Amino acid sequence: SQQGEEDPQALSIQEGENATMNCSYKTSINNLQWYRQNSGRGLVHLILIRSNEREKHSGRLRVTLDTSKKSSSLLITASRAADTASYFCATVSRSNDYKLSFGAGTTVTVRA
Amino acid sequence: DAGITQSPRHKVTETGTPVTLRCHQTENHRYMYWYRQDPGHGLRLIHYSYGVKDTDKGEVSDGYSVSRSKTEDFLLTLESATSSQTSVYFCAISENRELYEQYFGPGTRLTVT
């Protein structure tokens, strides 16, 4: 069953704006990962954040994790047309034998 | 891209026919996974392998079987395809389970008519 749920389901922003999407989950986790999927392609790993970390950065990406609220957010700053994609959070938990459990994703459209 | 290929990339088949999808990796990673992706469901795990001849079921394994006779190859078989198995299938690999990301193949679009 899906552990993570992304919000919003879809997001449309202007180039240069920031995009924020959220992920909520139900059970304790070992780590949480974010992936990007461009149309018709496989998923690409973006960031992994461990349960004892609160924030992580990678280029224009910033991920936060609040284990007390069982939620994470992904911020893309200064968005570009190339950021148009679907973004998925995936949780990893010992109770699920360390298998990835994906949410349904957020579709981001960056308008030129 | 990590060295993962899937074949075929597209397939149309009729209900009741057997279908085998192949995943091939050149990374020598221990873990291999098969997912299906359907609108509104994200990715759901079908089966995975943690070594040669070592496999286990995922959350949507009914109607699917897998085999891994070599480190580099992971086969997914639909013994008798049904229309509900129309989907996009992704293979993924990882070095280990904890604290490791997965690398995904390009996907196979399967249509069962």
mmCIF file of C-alpha atoms in Angstrom:
data_model
loop_
_atom_site.group_PDB
_atom_site.id
_atom_site.type_symbol
_atom_site.label_atom_id
_atom_site.label_comp_id
_atom_site.label_asym_id
_atom_site.label_seq_id
_atom_site.Cartn_x
_atom_site.Cartn_y
_atom_site.Cartn_z
ATOM 1 C CA SER A 1 0.000 0.000 0.000
ATOM 2 C CA GLN A 2 1.132 3.561 -0.592
ATOM 3 C CA GLN A 3 2.926 5.089 2.349
ATOM 4 C CA GLY A 4 3.553 8.549 0.971
ATOM 5 C CA GLU A 5 0.977 10.967 -0.332
ATOM 6 C CA GLU A 6 2.030 14.057 -2.249
ATOM 7 C CA ASP A 7 0.262 17.363 -2.224
ATOM 8 C CA PRO A 8 -0.676 19.063 -4.472
ATOM 9 C CA GLN A 9 -1.400 16.564 -7.239
ATOM 10 C CA ALA A 10 -0.529 19.193 -9.838
ATOM 11 C CA LEU A 11 1.289 22.506 -9.808
ATOM 12 C CA SER A 12 1.736 25.122 -12.539
ATOM 13 C CA ILE A 13 4.252 27.916 -12.066
ATOM 14 C CA GLN A 14 6.063 30.566 -14.070
ATOM 15 C CA GLU A 15 9.716 30.109 -14.930
ATOM 16 C CA GLY A 16 11.853 31.625 -12.198
ATOM 17 C CA GLU A 17 9.316 30.993 -9.443
ATOM 18 C CA ASN A 18 9.774 28.496 -6.642
ATOM 19 C CA ALA A 19 7.834 25.227 -6.510
ATOM 20 C CA THR A 20 6.971 23.510 -3.261
ATOM 21 C CA MET A 21 5.410 20.104 -2.887
ATOM 22 C CA ASN A 22 4.682 18.095 0.212
ATOM 23 C CA CYS A 23 4.693 14.457 1.173
ATOM 24 C CA SER A 24 2.924 12.919 4.147
ATOM 25 C CA TYR A 25 3.396 9.380 5.364
ATOM 26 C CA LYS A 26 1.900 7.097 7.962
ATOM 27 C CA THR A 27 4.533 4.998 9.719
ATOM 28 C CA SER A 28 8.029 5.521 11.089
ATOM 29 C CA ILE A 29 10.697 5.664 8.433
ATOM 30 C CA ASN A 30 14.383 4.926 8.005
ATOM 31 C CA ASN A 31 14.748 7.464 5.206
ATOM 32 C CA LEU A 32 12.702 9.341 2.625
ATOM 33 C CA GLN A 33 13.672 9.832 -0.986
ATOM 34 C CA TRP A 34 12.510 12.134 -3.763
ATOM 35 C CA TYR A 35 12.512 11.117 -7.410
ATOM 36 C CA ARG A 36 11.772 12.962 -10.647
ATOM 37 C CA GLN A 37 10.160 11.476 -13.736
ATOM 38 C CA ASN A 38 10.155 13.253 -17.054
ATOM 39 C CA SER A 39 7.392 12.321 -19.446
ATOM 40 C CA GLY A 40 7.896 8.849 -20.886
ATOM 41 C CA ARG A 41 11.089 8.202 -18.940
ATOM 42 C CA GLY A 42 12.207 6.269 -15.898
ATOM 43 C CA LEU A 43 12.543 7.785 -12.442
ATOM 44 C CA VAL A 44 15.677 9.657 -11.446
ATOM 45 C CA HIS A 45 16.799 9.881 -7.843
ATOM 46 C CA LEU A 46 17.066 13.445 -6.483
ATOM 47 C CA ILE A 47 17.695 13.389 -2.747
ATOM 48 C CA LEU A 48 17.734 10.950 0.170
ATOM 49 C CA ILE A 49 17.122 12.312 3.657
ATOM 50 C CA ARG A 50 17.613 10.140 6.717
ATOM 51 C CA SER A 51 15.147 10.073 9.584
ATOM 52 C CA ASN A 52 17.605 11.905 11.872
ATOM 53 C CA GLU A 53 18.124 14.736 9.377
ATOM 54 C CA ARG A 54 15.901 17.804 9.161
ATOM 55 C CA GLU A 55 17.050 19.487 5.990
ATOM 56 C CA LYS A 56 19.137 18.676 2.957
ATOM 57 C CA HIS A 57 20.189 20.659 -0.104
ATOM 58 C CA SER A 58 21.263 19.667 -3.586
ATOM 59 C CA GLY A 59 21.754 22.489 -6.074
ATOM 60 C CA ARG A 60 18.378 24.229 -6.437
ATOM 61 C CA LEU A 61 16.614 21.539 -4.412
ATOM 62 C CA ARG A 62 15.856 21.775 -0.711
ATOM 63 C CA VAL A 63 14.226 18.949 1.195
ATOM 64 C CA THR A 64 12.929 19.146 4.733
ATOM 65 C CA LEU A 65 11.766 16.336 6.965
ATOM 66 C CA ASP A 66 9.571 16.640 10.047
ATOM 67 C CA THR A 67 9.269 13.206 11.617
ATOM 68 C CA SER A 68 6.946 14.494 14.352
ATOM 69 C CA LYS A 69 4.428 15.477 11.681
ATOM 70 C CA LYS A 70 5.378 12.592 9.389
ATOM 71 C CA SER A 71 5.868 14.958 6.493
ATOM 72 C CA SER A 72 8.490 16.149 4.045
ATOM 73 C CA SER A 73 8.659 18.961 1.539
ATOM 74 C CA LEU A 74 10.603 19.459 -1.661
ATOM 75 C CA LEU A 75 11.388 23.005 -2.751
ATOM 76 C CA ILE A 76 12.688 23.768 -6.221
ATOM 77 C CA THR A 77 14.044 27.300 -6.404
ATOM 78 C CA ALA A 78 14.258 29.454 -9.519
ATOM 79 C CA SER A 79 12.400 26.905 -11.618
ATOM 80 C CA ARG A 80 13.245 26.252 -15.258
ATOM 81 C CA ALA A 81 11.281 24.723 -18.095
ATOM 82 C CA ALA A 82 13.445 21.613 -17.710
ATOM 83 C CA ASP A 83 11.994 21.119 -14.216
ATOM 84 C CA THR A 84 8.663 20.194 -15.798
ATOM 85 C CA ALA A 85 8.165 16.638 -14.573
ATOM 86 C CA SER A 86 6.392 14.484 -12.015
ATOM 87 C CA TYR A 87 7.940 14.309 -8.578
ATOM 88 C CA PHE A 88 7.528 11.357 -6.261
ATOM 89 C CA CYS A 89 8.363 10.849 -2.638
ATOM 90 C CA ALA A 90 9.207 7.363 -1.486
ATOM 91 C CA THR A 91 9.580 6.170 2.079
ATOM 92 C CA VAL A 92 11.822 3.400 3.355
ATOM 93 C CA SER A 93 10.978 1.738 6.620
ATOM 94 C CA ARG A 94 12.203 -1.261 8.513
ATOM 95 C CA SER A 95 8.592 -2.396 8.965
ATOM 96 C CA ASN A 96 8.312 -2.648 5.163
ATOM 97 C CA ASP A 97 11.597 -4.562 4.901
ATOM 98 C CA TYR A 98 13.364 -1.448 3.548
ATOM 99 C CA LYS A 99 11.396 -1.490 0.304
ATOM 100 C CA LEU A 100 10.516 1.821 -1.344
ATOM 101 C CA SER A 101 6.879 2.839 -0.957
ATOM 102 C CA PHE A 102 5.883 5.531 -3.453
ATOM 103 C CA GLY A 103 3.242 8.178 -3.395
ATOM 104 C CA ALA A 104 1.133 9.033 -6.443
ATOM 105 C CA GLY A 105 3.284 12.039 -7.313
ATOM 106 C CA THR A 106 3.016 15.761 -8.001
ATOM 107 C CA THR A 107 2.996 16.915 -11.616
ATOM 108 C CA VAL A 108 4.863 20.198 -12.011
ATOM 109 C CA THR A 109 4.513 22.343 -15.122
ATOM 110 C CA VAL A 110 6.880 25.275 -15.524
ATOM 111 C CA ARG A 111 5.585 27.881 -17.966
ATOM 112 C CA ALA A 112 8.047 29.907 -20.002
ATOM 113 C CA ASP B 1 21.929 6.859 -16.772
ATOM 114 C CA ALA B 2 22.900 3.804 -14.781
ATOM 115 C CA GLY B 3 23.494 0.780 -16.964
ATOM 116 C CA ILE B 4 19.990 -0.610 -17.006
ATOM 117 C CA THR B 5 18.145 -1.693 -20.105
ATOM 118 C CA GLN B 6 14.696 -3.143 -20.517
ATOM 119 C CA SER B 7 13.334 -5.147 -23.384
ATOM 120 C CA PRO B 8 11.076 -4.906 -25.152
ATOM 121 C CA ARG B 9 10.282 -1.200 -24.750
ATOM 122 C CA HIS B 10 6.788 -1.603 -26.134
ATOM 123 C CA LYS B 11 4.611 -4.656 -26.486
ATOM 124 C CA VAL B 12 1.021 -5.336 -27.461
ATOM 125 C CA THR B 13 -0.275 -8.778 -26.651
ATOM 126 C CA GLU B 14 -3.590 -10.582 -26.434
ATOM 127 C CA THR B 15 -5.353 -11.718 -23.294
ATOM 128 C CA GLY B 16 -4.252 -15.168 -22.218
ATOM 129 C CA THR B 17 -0.818 -15.128 -23.853
ATOM 130 C CA PRO B 18 2.401 -15.422 -21.843
ATOM 131 C CA VAL B 19 4.707 -12.418 -21.783
ATOM 132 C CA THR B 20 8.259 -12.066 -20.507
ATOM 133 C CA LEU B 21 9.945 -8.756 -19.855
ATOM 134 C CA ARG B 22 13.689 -8.552 -19.402
ATOM 135 C CA CYS B 23 15.800 -6.249 -17.277
ATOM 136 C CA HIS B 24 19.551 -6.196 -17.783
ATOM 137 C CA GLN B 25 22.085 -4.306 -15.661
ATOM 138 C CA THR B 26 25.795 -3.700 -16.046
ATOM 139 C CA GLU B 27 26.316 -2.245 -12.544
ATOM 140 C CA ASN B 28 26.664 -5.546 -10.654
ATOM 141 C CA HIS B 29 24.125 -4.358 -8.083
ATOM 142 C CA ARG B 30 22.742 -6.959 -5.737
ATOM 143 C CA TYR B 31 19.119 -5.816 -5.629
ATOM 144 C CA MET B 32 16.750 -5.727 -8.584
ATOM 145 C CA TYR B 33 13.092 -4.723 -8.607
ATOM 146 C CA TRP B 34 10.069 -4.808 -10.874
ATOM 147 C CA TYR B 35 7.421 -2.093 -10.526
ATOM 148 C CA ARG B 36 4.297 -1.224 -12.396
ATOM 149 C CA GLN B 37 3.095 2.328 -12.843
ATOM 150 C CA ASP B 38 -0.552 3.171 -13.338
ATOM 151 C CA PRO B 39 -2.267 6.568 -13.277
ATOM 152 C CA GLY B 40 -3.112 7.642 -9.750
ATOM 153 C CA HIS B 41 -1.094 4.858 -8.120
ATOM 154 C CA GLY B 42 2.508 5.924 -8.374
ATOM 155 C CA LEU B 43 4.816 2.927 -8.572
ATOM 156 C CA ARG B 44 3.881 -0.362 -6.977
ATOM 157 C CA LEU B 45 6.352 -3.140 -6.319
ATOM 158 C CA ILE B 46 5.651 -6.450 -8.041
ATOM 159 C CA HIS B 47 8.656 -8.608 -7.113
ATOM 160 C CA TYR B 48 12.236 -8.032 -6.138
ATOM 161 C CA SER B 49 15.463 -9.978 -5.972
ATOM 162 C CA TYR B 50 18.259 -9.814 -3.422
ATOM 163 C CA GLY B 51 20.615 -12.148 -5.239
ATOM 164 C CA VAL B 52 20.853 -14.866 -7.847
ATOM 165 C CA LYS B 53 17.894 -17.194 -7.401
ATOM 166 C CA ASP B 54 16.705 -15.151 -4.382
ATOM 167 C CA THR B 55 13.410 -13.400 -4.978
ATOM 168 C CA ASP B 56 10.445 -12.199 -2.953
ATOM 169 C CA LYS B 57 6.987 -10.813 -3.541
ATOM 170 C CA GLY B 58 5.950 -7.197 -3.521
ATOM 171 C CA GLU B 59 2.530 -5.701 -2.935
ATOM 172 C CA VAL B 60 1.017 -6.580 -6.343
ATOM 173 C CA SER B 61 2.594 -9.949 -7.179
ATOM 174 C CA ASP B 62 -0.535 -11.912 -8.177
ATOM 175 C CA GLY B 63 -0.347 -13.015 -11.805
ATOM 176 C CA TYR B 64 3.404 -12.385 -12.054
ATOM 177 C CA SER B 65 6.478 -14.535 -11.593
ATOM 178 C CA VAL B 66 10.170 -13.662 -11.738
ATOM 179 C CA SER B 67 13.492 -15.358 -12.204
ATOM 180 C CA ARG B 68 17.083 -14.325 -11.704
ATOM 181 C CA SER B 69 19.622 -16.859 -12.921
ATOM 182 C CA LYS B 70 22.442 -14.314 -13.348
ATOM 183 C CA THR B 71 23.336 -11.184 -11.418
ATOM 184 C CA GLU B 72 22.736 -9.009 -14.454
ATOM 185 C CA ASP B 73 19.344 -10.313 -15.592
ATOM 186 C CA PHE B 74 15.935 -10.175 -13.917
ATOM 187 C CA LEU B 75 12.954 -11.529 -15.836
ATOM 188 C CA LEU B 76 9.304 -10.743 -15.201
ATOM 189 C CA THR B 77 6.753 -13.185 -16.604
ATOM 190 C CA LEU B 78 3.042 -12.788 -16.984
ATOM 191 C CA GLU B 79 1.937 -16.399 -17.343
ATOM 192 C CA SER B 80 -1.430 -15.509 -18.871
ATOM 193 C CA ALA B 81 -1.769 -11.806 -19.536
ATOM 194 C CA THR B 82 -4.979 -10.007 -18.562
ATOM 195 C CA SER B 83 -6.218 -6.537 -19.481
ATOM 196 C CA SER B 84 -5.637 -5.408 -15.877
ATOM 197 C CA GLN B 85 -1.925 -5.945 -16.477
ATOM 198 C CA THR B 86 -1.840 -3.221 -19.096
ATOM 199 C CA SER B 87 0.672 -0.856 -17.556
ATOM 200 C CA VAL B 88 4.133 0.615 -17.747
ATOM 201 C CA TYR B 89 6.696 -1.666 -16.128
ATOM 202 C CA PHE B 90 9.918 -0.370 -14.628
ATOM 203 C CA CYS B 91 12.953 -2.272 -13.504
ATOM 204 C CA ALA B 92 15.203 -0.779 -10.830
ATOM 205 C CA ILE B 93 18.474 -1.712 -9.166
ATOM 206 C CA SER B 94 20.231 -0.793 -5.958
ATOM 207 C CA GLU B 95 23.484 -1.711 -4.240
ATOM 208 C CA ASN B 96 21.737 -2.477 -1.001
ATOM 209 C CA ARG B 97 18.487 -1.780 0.831
ATOM 210 C CA GLU B 98 19.063 0.697 3.623
ATOM 211 C CA LEU B 99 20.140 4.222 2.739
ATOM 212 C CA TYR B 100 20.567 3.458 -0.928
ATOM 213 C CA GLU B 101 18.811 5.036 -3.859
ATOM 214 C CA GLN B 102 17.379 2.983 -6.680
ATOM 215 C CA TYR B 103 18.274 3.452 -10.333
ATOM 216 C CA PHE B 104 15.486 2.948 -12.815
ATOM 217 C CA GLY B 105 15.365 1.591 -16.333
ATOM 218 C CA PRO B 106 13.514 3.343 -19.171
ATOM 219 C CA GLY B 107 10.344 1.274 -18.798
ATOM 220 C CA THR B 108 8.294 -1.135 -20.910
ATOM 221 C CA ARG B 109 4.838 -0.124 -22.042
ATOM 222 C CA LEU B 110 2.673 -3.247 -22.154
ATOM 223 C CA THR B 111 -0.806 -3.279 -23.635
ATOM 224 C CA VAL B 112 -2.991 -6.364 -23.235
ATOM 225 C CA THR B 113 -5.935 -6.387 -25.646
#
